[in-house]
Amino acid sequence: MTIKNKVRKIRAVLKEKQIEAKQADIGLLNLDLAQRAYEKGELQVAARLYEKGLASDPKKPDVILACAEIQAALGNYKSAEQYYLKYLDIEKNDVEVTRALAKLYVSFNDYTKALTLCKKLRNISDEKESNEIKSIIEQCKKRIKEQKNEDTYILTRDEFYDEVIKDHRIDRTLFKIPEKDLYHEHQEIFHFSRSGNHQKTKWGDGLTVRGIDSLRGYIISAIECRFVEIWVSGQLVYKAKLEAAPLEFERKRTRLKKYVYNAWIDFSQFSCGWHDVIVRALNVKGDVQENLTWKRDRIIVAEDLPKDIYQESDSNIPPLNSDAGLSVVEQVNALPSSINEASTHSFPGKLNRIAVIRADQLGDMVVSVPALKRLRELVPHAKITGVITPANEGLARSLNVFDDYIILDLPDDRDRRQRVMSAEKQDELIKTFSKYDFDVAIDLSVDGMSKRLLPMTGAPVTMGLGRGDCKTLDVEIVTHDPKTGNDVMRHSARTKLLIEAFGRWLDSGAHVERRESLNRDCLKEYGINPEDDFVVLHTGSRIKFTQWPYYTELAAEIVKETGAKVFFIADNPSQFGKLPAKDLEAGKIIYFDKLLPSDHFDALLSFCSVFVGNDSGPKHLAALRGAKVISIHSARIGWPEWGQEQGGVIISRKVPCAGCYLHHNPEECGQDVACIRKIKIEEVLNQVKRFLNQG
């Protein structure tokens, strides 16, 4: 029996026992919840619940094995090892589990332990030694020999700190490691990179998709995979070729490749609520095996965002024409790029109605007065509703902050040691909230149950102290007394800092900072005269795959259409040959591929007529100096976060996979970095001409 079948059998037994058990049996209840979480792919949640279930019976081998398997899947080597050893301490001659532990050791380069277990397998297995075990033994012997022959002596953790690090504030995680240590042996897997954004909705708490959205992932396989299919609630919604990419840092299995998909899907065709998703990779052998060639998931389809909220987000795709005869990808790529005006304001919607929750005692309201007064200063025209307990009503009405009130029935319960509210009361409260159409809901409790009320308000923007609970704005403010660990900041200061964070969201306060000591005389040596209008094209950026690829063509068009000089700062030598020779010879395009002195670079950005660049440091410096900046921004991170603030425009594209945060693994894009490559030359040129005409 394989490990997977063994675990399935365990779950079936557990489920049968849970049906028979009383609900008061917390141990079995946790196991039931763990099983459900595991089936939904929520491994972190399942791991915690299995551990809680194990607490009721620490020597239950079936549950110990489930814990081991989940920790191994999560990559938690030490935890997985401990659980496997704990299981084998009870079931000493379990061949399958012993083999699984040996493979775990190999995966994490612990070859001595793997070799010991493989030798044990010879004694406890009735079967003839498999080729797999022979291969593991040979590999372990080879790697152990290599390690012994290495020039450097490998210190244990304790030896390392005792012999090398004398000051324990030195952090070894900052050390550079040898390149060979970056390599490891990958496992064949099916990985979901994105299946929605985790949100709390009226249909449940889980991965949520809205409107035109993206499902991303990859398969690592030694067998060629050609196509991917995605089924939602039994309906085939996507089929496309898989993109093959080399597997970085693979030690020896050269046949392994990474096959990437990035599926843009219109989920508006589905009803709101939970849906089953199956993603299937079709390989040349026609193999069908869960978690290797296909994988299942559960997602929530929610209604699209309101028209007056988050409209600037690059993920917010306008409705598509289902009768256009074009795919979702073709229609999205045909959309014009977004021209976003730079601004210090980044709040994503309107501010007509605000709910402020202070669902606790009188003292909590007293220390919140500075925060409430500051909120009223920030949004003088908004209607603010106080969501308060009877204990706070008298003080709240005297503050001249709230326009109206919702009085909560949220009493303390001695047995639960917290405030409680029945399902009926919560339903009534949700209906009451819905009458207000709140834009923002703010919970001022530092550590209280009232944050559970935030999703009930229906506000698209929710804020509070502490991380988690699916808030839009989390502010974590914790101070520490070095001896007691207690907080040493006033409660009033923390609540006011939350409101100040809201204020900075409304307006960051950034402004132009010019250097009076700079003048443009230093630019003469580069061919820029005092009377010249010139455009700086800065073509580089730290993250190479997000560089816009059409700067050479843009340079030629600027000279042709406007007559302005172009100072072309090259990122690589190949760009020189793509620039018009006649413009280079005439000094209309000034090509530069060296490091400029700091003051000269600053002057270049300060006195240029227009600056065009990728999302990079020079873009921000040019904006700080007051230049008219055209920033060409990929959707890997949001332009409202990293676009310049002081002036100009940010050009971006709306794509369903916006917010991918890809950095070191650009091959996982799967859509040819459309968020950059589909920005057209004429779209950038039009903005250059606009700013040059403004003078």
Coordinates of C-alpha atoms in Angstrom, one line a residue, residues 50-556:
Y50 CA -4.0 17.8 13.0
E51 CA -1.6 18.9 15.7
K52 CA -4.5 20.0 17.9
G53 CA -6.3 16.7 17.3
L54 CA -3.1 14.8 18.2
A55 CA -3.0 16.6 21.5
S56 CA -6.0 14.6 22.6
D57 CA -4.2 11.3 21.9
P58 CA -0.4 11.9 21.4
K59 CA 0.3 8.3 20.5
K60 CA -2.3 7.9 17.7
P61 CA -0.1 6.6 14.8
D62 CA -2.6 7.4 12.0
V63 CA -2.8 11.1 12.9
I64 CA 1.0 11.2 13.5
L65 CA 1.5 10.0 9.9
A66 CA -0.9 12.6 8.6
C67 CA 1.1 15.3 10.4
A68 CA 4.3 14.0 8.9
E69 CA 3.0 14.0 5.4
I70 CA 1.6 17.5 5.6
Q71 CA 4.8 18.9 7.1
A72 CA 6.8 17.2 4.3
A73 CA 4.5 18.8 1.7
L74 CA 5.1 22.2 3.3
G75 CA 8.8 21.7 3.2
N76 CA 9.2 21.7 7.0
Y77 CA 12.0 19.2 7.2
K78 CA 12.7 19.0 10.9
S79 CA 9.0 18.8 11.8
A80 CA 8.3 16.1 9.2
E81 CA 11.3 14.1 10.4
Q82 CA 10.1 14.3 14.0
Y83 CA 6.6 13.0 13.1
Y84 CA 8.0 10.2 10.9
L85 CA 10.3 9.1 13.7
K86 CA 7.5 9.3 16.2
Y87 CA 5.4 7.1 14.0
L88 CA 8.2 4.6 13.4
D89 CA 8.8 4.4 17.1
I90 CA 5.2 2.9 17.3
E91 CA 5.1 1.0 14.0
K92 CA 8.8 0.0 13.9
N93 CA 8.7 -2.1 10.7
D94 CA 6.5 -0.1 8.4
V95 CA 8.3 -0.4 5.1
E96 CA 6.4 2.4 3.2
V97 CA 6.9 5.0 5.9
T98 CA 10.6 4.1 6.3
R99 CA 11.1 4.6 2.6
A100 CA 9.2 7.9 2.7
L101 CA 11.5 9.1 5.5
A102 CA 14.6 8.1 3.5
K103 CA 13.4 10.1 0.5
L104 CA 12.8 13.1 2.8
Y105 CA 16.4 12.9 4.0
V106 CA 17.7 12.8 0.4
S107 CA 15.5 15.8 -0.5
F108 CA 17.2 17.8 2.3
N109 CA 20.7 16.5 1.6
D110 CA 20.9 14.5 4.9
Y111 CA 22.6 11.6 3.2
T112 CA 24.0 9.8 6.2
K113 CA 20.6 9.4 7.7
A114 CA 19.1 8.3 4.4
L115 CA 21.8 5.7 4.0
T116 CA 21.1 4.3 7.4
L117 CA 17.4 4.0 6.7
C118 CA 18.0 2.3 3.3
K119 CA 20.1 -0.3 5.0
K120 CA 17.3 -0.9 7.5
L121 CA 14.9 -1.4 4.7
R122 CA 16.9 -4.4 3.5
N123 CA 16.3 -6.1 6.9
I124 CA 12.6 -5.3 7.3
S125 CA 11.3 -5.7 3.7
D126 CA 10.4 -9.1 2.4
E127 CA 10.6 -7.8 -1.1
K128 CA 13.7 -7.9 -3.3
E129 CA 15.7 -4.7 -2.9
S130 CA 14.2 -2.3 -5.5
N131 CA 16.2 -0.3 -8.1
E132 CA 14.9 2.8 -6.4
I133 CA 16.5 1.9 -3.0
K134 CA 19.7 0.8 -4.8
S135 CA 19.8 4.2 -6.5
I136 CA 19.3 6.1 -3.3
I137 CA 22.1 4.1 -1.6
E138 CA 24.5 4.8 -4.4
Q139 CA 23.6 8.5 -4.4
C140 CA 24.1 8.7 -0.7
K141 CA 27.5 7.0 -0.7
K142 CA 28.7 9.3 -3.5
R143 CA 27.5 12.5 -1.8
I144 CA 29.0 11.5 1.6
K145 CA 32.3 10.9 -0.1
E146 CA 32.1 14.3 -1.9
Q147 CA 31.4 16.0 1.4
K148 CA 34.4 14.3 3.1
N149 CA 36.7 15.4 0.2
E150 CA 35.6 19.1 0.4
D151 CA 38.4 21.5 1.3
T152 CA 36.4 23.4 3.9
Y153 CA 35.4 21.7 7.1
I154 CA 31.6 21.9 7.7
L155 CA 30.9 23.1 11.2
T156 CA 27.9 22.1 13.1
R157 CA 25.6 24.9 14.2
D158 CA 27.0 24.9 17.7
E159 CA 30.6 24.8 16.5
F160 CA 29.8 27.6 14.1
Y161 CA 28.6 29.9 16.8
D162 CA 31.4 28.8 19.3
E163 CA 34.3 28.9 16.9
V164 CA 33.4 31.5 14.3
I165 CA 30.9 33.9 15.7
K166 CA 32.0 35.5 18.9
D167 CA 29.2 38.1 18.9
H168 CA 25.8 36.4 18.7
R169 CA 24.2 39.5 17.1
I170 CA 26.0 38.5 13.9
D171 CA 23.3 36.9 11.7
R172 CA 24.6 34.0 9.6
T173 CA 21.5 34.2 7.3
L174 CA 23.2 37.3 5.7
F175 CA 26.3 35.3 4.7
K176 CA 27.0 34.5 1.0
I177 CA 26.9 30.8 0.4
P178 CA 28.8 28.8 -2.2
E179 CA 27.0 28.5 -5.5
K180 CA 27.1 24.7 -5.3
D181 CA 24.9 24.9 -2.2
L182 CA 22.2 26.6 -4.2
Y183 CA 21.6 23.4 -6.2
H184 CA 19.3 20.7 -5.1
E185 CA 17.1 17.9 -6.5
H186 CA 13.6 19.0 -7.5
Q187 CA 10.6 16.8 -7.0
E188 CA 8.0 16.3 -9.7
I189 CA 5.0 18.4 -8.6
F190 CA 2.0 20.3 -9.7
H191 CA 2.0 23.7 -8.0
F192 CA -0.7 26.4 -7.8
S193 CA 0.9 29.8 -7.8
R194 CA -2.4 31.7 -7.6
S195 CA -6.0 30.5 -7.3
G196 CA -7.5 33.8 -6.2
N197 CA -7.0 36.3 -3.3
H198 CA -7.9 35.1 0.2
Q199 CA -10.9 37.0 1.4
K200 CA -13.8 36.8 3.8
T201 CA -17.1 36.8 1.8
K202 CA -20.8 36.0 2.6
W203 CA -20.2 32.6 0.9
G204 CA -17.2 31.7 3.1
D205 CA -13.6 32.5 3.9
G206 CA -11.2 31.4 1.1
L207 CA -9.5 32.0 -2.2
T208 CA -11.7 34.5 -4.1
V209 CA -11.9 35.5 -7.8
R210 CA -13.8 38.3 -9.3
G211 CA -14.7 39.2 -12.9
I212 CA -11.8 38.7 -15.3
D213 CA -9.2 37.0 -13.1
S214 CA -6.2 34.8 -13.4
L215 CA -5.2 31.2 -12.3
R216 CA -1.5 30.6 -12.3
G217 CA 0.8 27.7 -11.7
Y218 CA 3.4 25.3 -13.0
I219 CA 4.2 21.6 -13.3
I220 CA 7.7 20.2 -12.8
S221 CA 8.0 17.0 -14.8
A222 CA 10.5 14.8 -16.6
I223 CA 7.8 14.0 -19.2
E224 CA 7.0 16.7 -21.8
C225 CA 3.7 18.5 -21.0
R226 CA 2.0 20.2 -23.9
F227 CA -1.3 21.6 -22.9
V228 CA -3.2 22.7 -19.8
E229 CA -7.0 22.4 -19.3
I230 CA -9.0 24.2 -16.6
W231 CA -12.4 23.0 -15.6
V232 CA -14.7 25.1 -13.3
S233 CA -17.7 23.2 -11.9
G234 CA -17.4 20.7 -14.7
Q235 CA -17.1 23.3 -17.5
L236 CA -14.0 23.5 -19.6
V237 CA -13.1 27.2 -19.5
Y238 CA -9.5 27.3 -20.6
K239 CA -7.1 25.3 -22.8
A240 CA -3.7 26.5 -24.0
K241 CA -0.2 25.4 -24.7
L242 CA 2.1 25.1 -21.7
E243 CA 5.2 27.2 -21.7
A244 CA 8.4 25.1 -21.0
A245 CA 11.2 26.6 -19.1
P246 CA 14.6 25.3 -17.7
L247 CA 14.6 24.4 -14.0
E248 CA 17.0 26.6 -12.2
F249 CA 19.4 25.1 -9.6
E250 CA 18.6 21.5 -10.5
R251 CA 21.5 19.3 -9.3
K252 CA 21.4 16.4 -11.8
R253 CA 18.0 15.6 -13.2
T254 CA 18.5 17.5 -16.5
R255 CA 15.3 16.1 -18.0
L256 CA 13.1 17.9 -15.5
K257 CA 11.5 21.1 -16.9
K258 CA 9.0 23.6 -15.5
Y259 CA 5.8 23.9 -17.5
V260 CA 4.0 27.2 -16.8
Y261 CA 0.4 28.4 -17.3
N262 CA -1.2 31.8 -16.7
A263 CA -4.9 31.4 -17.4
W264 CA -7.0 34.6 -17.9
I265 CA -10.6 33.6 -17.3
D266 CA -13.9 35.5 -17.3
F267 CA -15.5 34.3 -14.1
S268 CA -18.6 36.6 -14.5
Q269 CA -20.2 33.7 -16.4
F270 CA -20.5 31.7 -13.1
S271 CA -22.8 32.2 -10.2
C272 CA -21.4 33.7 -7.1
G273 CA -20.4 31.1 -4.4
W274 CA -18.1 28.1 -4.1
H275 CA -16.9 26.3 -7.2
D276 CA -14.7 23.2 -7.8
V277 CA -11.6 23.7 -10.0
I278 CA -9.6 21.0 -11.7
V279 CA -6.4 21.9 -13.6
R280 CA -5.0 19.2 -15.8
A281 CA -1.7 19.0 -17.7
L282 CA -1.7 16.8 -20.8
N283 CA 1.7 15.1 -21.2
V284 CA 2.9 13.1 -24.2
K285 CA 2.4 9.8 -22.3
G286 CA -1.2 10.5 -21.4
D287 CA -0.4 9.9 -17.7
V288 CA -3.2 10.8 -15.2
Q289 CA -2.0 11.1 -11.6
E290 CA -3.3 13.6 -9.0
N291 CA -0.8 16.2 -7.8
L292 CA 1.5 15.3 -10.8
T293 CA -0.6 15.8 -13.9
W294 CA -3.8 17.2 -12.4
K295 CA -4.8 19.0 -9.3
R296 CA -8.1 20.1 -7.7
D297 CA -9.0 23.3 -5.8
R298 CA -12.0 25.1 -4.4
I299 CA -12.5 28.8 -5.0
I300 CA -15.2 31.5 -4.3
V301 CA -16.5 33.4 -7.3
A302 CA -17.6 36.8 -6.0
E303 CA -19.3 39.8 -7.6
D304 CA -17.1 42.2 -9.4
L305 CA -15.8 45.3 -7.7
P306 CA -18.1 48.4 -7.6
K307 CA -17.5 51.0 -10.3
D308 CA -16.4 53.6 -7.8
I309 CA -13.7 51.6 -6.0
Y310 CA -10.3 50.3 -7.0
Q311 CA -10.8 51.5 -10.5
E312 CA -7.1 52.5 -10.8
S313 CA -6.0 49.0 -10.0
D314 CA -4.3 47.2 -13.0
S315 CA -6.2 44.1 -12.0
N316 CA -9.6 45.7 -12.6
I317 CA -10.5 44.7 -16.2
P318 CA -13.5 46.3 -17.8
P319 CA -16.3 43.8 -18.9
L320 CA -15.4 42.0 -22.1
N321 CA -17.6 41.4 -25.2
S322 CA -18.5 37.7 -25.1
D323 CA -19.8 37.9 -28.7
A324 CA -16.5 39.4 -30.1
G325 CA -15.2 36.1 -31.3
L326 CA -12.0 36.7 -29.5
S327 CA -10.5 34.9 -26.5
V328 CA -10.1 36.6 -23.1
V329 CA -6.4 37.0 -23.7
E330 CA -6.9 38.6 -27.2
Q331 CA -9.5 41.0 -25.9
V332 CA -7.4 42.1 -22.8
N333 CA -4.3 42.6 -25.0
A334 CA -6.3 44.7 -27.4
L335 CA -7.2 47.2 -24.6
P336 CA -5.4 50.5 -24.6
S337 CA -2.8 51.1 -21.9
S338 CA -3.8 53.1 -18.8
I339 CA -2.5 56.7 -18.5
N340 CA -2.5 57.3 -14.8
E341 CA -1.8 60.9 -13.5
A342 CA 0.9 61.0 -10.8
S343 CA -0.5 62.0 -7.4
T344 CA 0.2 62.0 -3.7
H345 CA -3.3 60.6 -3.2
S346 CA -3.7 56.8 -3.3
F347 CA -6.9 56.0 -1.5
P348 CA -8.9 53.8 -3.9
G349 CA -12.4 55.1 -3.7
K350 CA -15.0 57.5 -2.3
L351 CA -15.4 58.7 1.3
N352 CA -19.0 59.5 1.9
R353 CA -19.8 57.1 4.8
I354 CA -17.5 55.8 7.5
A355 CA -18.2 53.3 10.3
V356 CA -16.1 53.5 13.4
I357 CA -16.3 50.5 15.7
R358 CA -15.5 50.9 19.4
A359 CA -17.3 47.9 20.8
D360 CA -15.9 47.8 24.3
Q361 CA -15.7 49.7 27.6
L362 CA -15.7 53.4 28.5
G363 CA -11.9 53.5 29.1
D364 CA -11.4 52.3 25.5
M365 CA -13.5 55.1 24.2
V366 CA -11.7 57.7 26.3
V367 CA -8.2 56.8 25.0
S368 CA -9.6 56.8 21.4
V369 CA -10.7 60.5 21.6
P370 CA -7.4 61.9 20.0
A371 CA -7.9 59.4 17.1
L372 CA -11.5 60.3 16.6
K373 CA -10.8 64.0 16.6
R374 CA -8.1 63.5 14.0
L375 CA -10.4 61.4 11.8
R376 CA -12.9 64.2 11.8
E377 CA -10.2 66.7 10.7
L378 CA -9.1 64.4 7.9
V379 CA -12.6 63.8 6.4
P380 CA -14.7 66.9 7.4
H381 CA -17.4 66.2 4.8
A382 CA -17.9 62.5 5.4
K383 CA -20.7 61.1 7.5
I384 CA -19.2 59.1 10.4
T385 CA -21.3 56.5 12.2
G386 CA -20.3 55.4 15.7
V387 CA -20.7 51.6 16.2
I388 CA -20.6 51.5 20.0
T389 CA -21.7 49.7 23.1
P390 CA -24.1 51.3 25.6
A391 CA -21.2 51.9 27.9
N392 CA -19.7 54.3 25.4
E393 CA -22.9 56.0 24.2
G394 CA -22.9 59.0 26.6
L395 CA -19.2 60.0 25.9
A396 CA -19.6 59.4 22.2
R397 CA -22.5 61.8 21.9
S398 CA -20.5 64.5 23.7
L399 CA -17.5 64.4 21.2
N400 CA -19.1 66.1 18.2
V401 CA -17.4 63.5 16.0
F402 CA -20.3 61.1 15.0
D403 CA -23.2 62.0 12.8
D404 CA -25.2 59.0 13.9
Y405 CA -24.9 55.8 16.0
I406 CA -25.5 52.1 15.9
I407 CA -25.8 50.8 19.5
L408 CA -24.5 47.2 19.7
D409 CA -25.9 44.3 21.7
L410 CA -22.5 42.7 22.4
P411 CA -22.4 41.6 26.1
D412 CA -19.5 40.0 27.9
D413 CA -19.9 36.3 28.5
R414 CA -18.2 35.0 31.7
D415 CA -17.8 31.4 30.4
R416 CA -16.5 32.4 27.0
R417 CA -14.4 35.2 28.5
Q418 CA -15.3 37.4 25.5
R419 CA -18.1 39.4 24.0
V420 CA -20.7 37.3 22.2
M421 CA -23.5 37.8 19.7
S422 CA -26.0 35.2 18.5
A423 CA -26.5 34.3 14.8
E424 CA -29.8 36.1 14.8
K425 CA -28.4 39.3 16.3
Q426 CA -25.5 39.2 13.8
D427 CA -28.0 38.8 10.9
E428 CA -29.9 41.8 12.2
L429 CA -26.7 43.8 12.5
I430 CA -25.7 43.0 8.9
K431 CA -29.1 44.2 7.6
T432 CA -28.7 47.4 9.7
F433 CA -25.2 48.0 8.2
S434 CA -26.5 47.4 4.7
K435 CA -28.8 50.5 5.0
Y436 CA -25.8 52.8 5.3
D437 CA -23.7 51.8 2.3
F438 CA -20.5 52.3 4.1
D439 CA -17.3 53.1 2.1
V440 CA -14.9 52.6 5.0
A441 CA -15.1 50.7 8.3
I442 CA -12.5 51.2 11.0
D443 CA -12.1 49.1 14.2
L444 CA -10.1 50.9 16.9
S445 CA -9.6 47.9 19.2
V446 CA -6.0 46.8 19.7
D447 CA -6.9 43.2 20.5
G448 CA -10.6 42.5 20.6
M449 CA -13.4 40.5 19.1
S450 CA -14.9 43.6 17.4
K451 CA -12.7 43.2 14.4
R452 CA -15.0 40.3 13.5
L453 CA -17.6 42.9 12.8
L454 CA -15.7 44.6 10.0
P455 CA -16.8 42.2 7.1
M456 CA -20.4 42.5 8.3
T457 CA -20.3 46.3 7.5
G458 CA -20.2 45.6 3.8
A459 CA -17.6 48.4 3.4
P460 CA -15.1 47.7 0.5
V461 CA -12.3 49.2 2.6
T462 CA -11.8 48.0 6.2
M463 CA -9.1 49.0 8.6
G464 CA -7.8 48.0 12.0
L465 CA -4.8 47.3 14.3
G466 CA -3.0 44.0 13.9
R467 CA -2.6 41.7 10.9
G468 CA -5.1 39.3 9.5
D469 CA -8.9 39.1 9.3
C470 CA -8.8 40.1 5.7
K471 CA -8.6 43.9 6.4
T472 CA -7.7 46.3 3.6
L473 CA -5.4 48.3 5.9
D474 CA -3.6 46.5 8.6
V475 CA -1.4 48.5 11.0
E476 CA 0.7 46.5 13.5
I477 CA 2.0 48.7 16.2
V478 CA 3.7 46.7 19.0
T479 CA 6.3 48.0 21.5
H480 CA 8.3 45.9 24.0
D481 CA 9.5 46.4 27.5
P482 CA 12.8 44.4 27.3
K483 CA 12.2 42.8 30.6
T484 CA 8.5 42.1 30.8
G485 CA 7.6 42.2 27.1
N486 CA 4.7 44.5 27.8
D487 CA 3.7 47.3 25.5
V488 CA 5.2 50.6 26.5
M489 CA 3.2 52.9 24.1
R490 CA 0.0 54.6 25.1
H491 CA -3.1 53.0 23.8
S492 CA -4.2 56.5 22.6
A493 CA -1.0 56.8 20.5
R494 CA -1.6 53.5 18.8
T495 CA -5.2 54.2 17.8
K496 CA -4.2 57.6 16.6
L497 CA -1.4 56.1 14.5
L498 CA -4.0 54.0 12.8
I499 CA -5.9 57.1 11.8
E500 CA -2.6 58.8 10.8
A501 CA -1.9 55.9 8.5
F502 CA -5.3 56.4 6.9
G503 CA -4.4 60.1 6.5
R504 CA -1.2 59.2 4.7
W505 CA -3.2 57.0 2.5
L506 CA -5.4 59.9 1.6
D507 CA -2.3 62.1 0.9
S508 CA 1.3 61.0 1.4
G509 CA 2.6 64.6 1.6
A510 CA 5.4 64.0 -0.9
H511 CA 6.6 67.2 -2.8
V512 CA 9.3 68.4 -5.2
E513 CA 12.7 68.9 -3.6
R514 CA 15.0 70.9 -5.9
R515 CA 18.8 71.4 -5.4
E516 CA 19.5 75.1 -5.5
S517 CA 23.2 74.4 -5.9
L518 CA 22.8 72.6 -9.2
N519 CA 23.0 74.3 -12.6
R520 CA 23.0 72.8 -16.1
D521 CA 26.5 74.1 -17.1
C522 CA 27.9 70.7 -16.4
L523 CA 25.8 69.2 -19.1
K524 CA 27.7 71.0 -21.9
E525 CA 30.4 68.3 -21.9
Y526 CA 27.7 65.8 -22.9
G527 CA 26.4 67.8 -25.8
I528 CA 23.5 69.5 -24.1
N529 CA 23.5 73.3 -24.6
P530 CA 21.7 75.8 -22.2
E531 CA 18.9 76.4 -24.8
D532 CA 18.2 72.8 -25.6
D533 CA 15.0 70.9 -24.9
F534 CA 16.1 67.4 -24.2
V535 CA 14.4 64.1 -23.2
V536 CA 16.1 61.6 -21.0
L537 CA 15.4 57.9 -21.8
H538 CA 16.6 55.8 -18.9
T539 CA 16.3 52.2 -20.3
G540 CA 17.5 50.1 -17.4
S541 CA 16.0 48.8 -14.2
R542 CA 17.1 46.3 -11.5
I543 CA 14.5 43.7 -12.5
K544 CA 15.5 43.1 -16.1
F545 CA 12.3 41.4 -17.4
T546 CA 10.2 44.4 -16.6
Q547 CA 12.2 46.7 -18.9
W548 CA 10.1 48.2 -21.7
P549 CA 11.8 46.9 -25.0
Y550 CA 11.1 49.8 -27.4
Y551 CA 13.3 52.6 -26.2
T552 CA 15.4 52.7 -29.4
E553 CA 12.3 53.1 -31.5
L554 CA 11.0 55.7 -29.2
A555 CA 14.2 57.7 -29.4
A556 CA 14.0 57.9 -33.2

